Amino acid sequence: MWARQREASSMYKRLSSRDYADTLDVESRDYMNSMDLEDKSALLQDGTGIDTSNPSWRLSFPHVLVATISSFLFGYHLGVVNEPLESISVDLGFSGNTLAEGLVVSTCLGGAFIGSLFSGWIADELGRRRAFQLCALPMIIGAAMSATSKTLAGMLLGRLFVGTGMGLGPPVAALYVTEVSPAFVRGTYGSLIQIASCLGIIGALFIGIPVKDVVGWWRVCFWVSTIPAAILALAMFFCTESPHWLYKQGKTAEAELEFEKLLGVSHVKVAMAELSKLDRGEDVDSVKLSDLLYGPHFRVVFIGSTLFALQQLSGINAVFYFSSAVFKRAGIPSSLANVCIGIVNLTGSVIATALMDKLGRKVLLQWSFFGMSVAMAIQVAAASSYASETGSLYLSVGGMLMFVFTFALGAGPVPGILLSEIFPHRIRAKAMAFCMSVHWVINFFVGLLFLRLLEQLGPQLLYSIFATFCVMAVVFVKRNVLETKGKSLQEIEIAFLPQD
């Protein structure tokens, strides 16, 4: 499929980027000035030859599928040490050292923070495709280091390398999927990122099943992850580059060619004209931190950062960390408990994929956070002294599964999709990097403080705090988030432009 797309002839004569940009600029200005974006349907009746029907989703789907491999790897490395941790600690000589075990689990989070900090610069400087390949490289090296390590230090260094790739992958995946997807399936394609992460977590759990029966199997668990990482690095050679990135680099002719492969010949002129309309000659390299925190872009960055903050403050990772203990009380083994959580998470993500471009992002976010607040209220009831031991157990398990399910319906997949849509192209990569850094910082502190707060405050008060954050998220989404379903990235950017 990729080979045929790359052999497709261009609908325009291949000019230099500067000459082509001048030619297209004249055409697009005449075109855009004579007709508003919402009135494109009239063009077909005028016989201009511009197709305003939806392009085929099949053209862009293979490229999106390859991009989601990075999300699969993200999920896999989150879950890869869950089952083998005991075997790793015995083989590497730190059995019983809870601090060392915690470092093996959390070192990758520190690496992810570093990777996310640099993801915006890498995506803007090198392009989206090379950013994916750079993401795969530390995952291959780090996994190999962990698989061959004979000491705790070697394991931690490998996990740190893997973490940098984990931090780089998600924001670049969100950027790439948003920029190469047709508007009418952009939400559906974005949901595939969450599904891939869920499959990665479940895959790691299943790969880790023989670890207690086969000596040294934990090394195999790390080696297996190098296969999808290598596939990602190699497959990106055959994928298209983001036309949005190419256009901002002045490579207008190349951007037109990539749009042709992604959307089809008849949709190129509309896509290029929309890019031209919003081109204000701003330099992507000139974006500074102050541009994100002050001025005209503050509103969208504030919305993005707050959404990621509320996502983590809802208690989702605390629920994941505490799930094994809750299921253990019910007599369910931790391995089976993790699979149950993974399947519920995957089910919710699949349903979100079907609803994303039908109900819209805002509706899913609101009802997702509302459902999470109800689930937390059930957890509060389970921790109440009025509940019987059996009733408390059922409420705990039921509330936890409901929380994960409703999270997967909206609060999990939507923020990453929505943010990559609402950020203007000039700041998109760096703003995503900033917001993902906020995500990782809060994720780290929630994981660090959860057990201590649980001991000091008790489950009833702590879950009440999480429920309050979920309610705050519902109100925040209702007041601040605009619906982006079915809109082009250019229409969304216009909607968020500051009013004079």
XYZ file of N, CA and C in Angstrom, residues 30 36 92 159-160 277 299 346 459:
27
model
N -7.050 33.619 -3.416
C -8.246 33.852 -4.228
C -9.359 32.908 -3.817
N -15.931 31.055 2.286
C -15.634 30.682 3.657
C -15.467 29.180 3.753
N 19.009 -10.441 40.773
C 19.966 -9.329 40.824
C 20.387 -8.985 42.257
N 16.214 0.949 32.466
C 14.860 1.489 32.653
C 14.818 2.996 32.390
N 15.907 3.687 32.730
C 15.978 5.125 32.465
C 15.986 5.395 30.964
N -4.202 29.679 4.654
C -5.020 30.715 5.276
C -4.499 31.100 6.653
N -4.534 30.713 27.000
C -5.810 30.040 27.241
C -5.754 28.561 26.878
N -9.426 -1.882 28.307
C -9.464 -2.068 26.852
C -10.892 -1.952 26.323
N -8.930 5.765 53.741
C -9.496 5.641 52.389
C -10.728 6.504 52.161
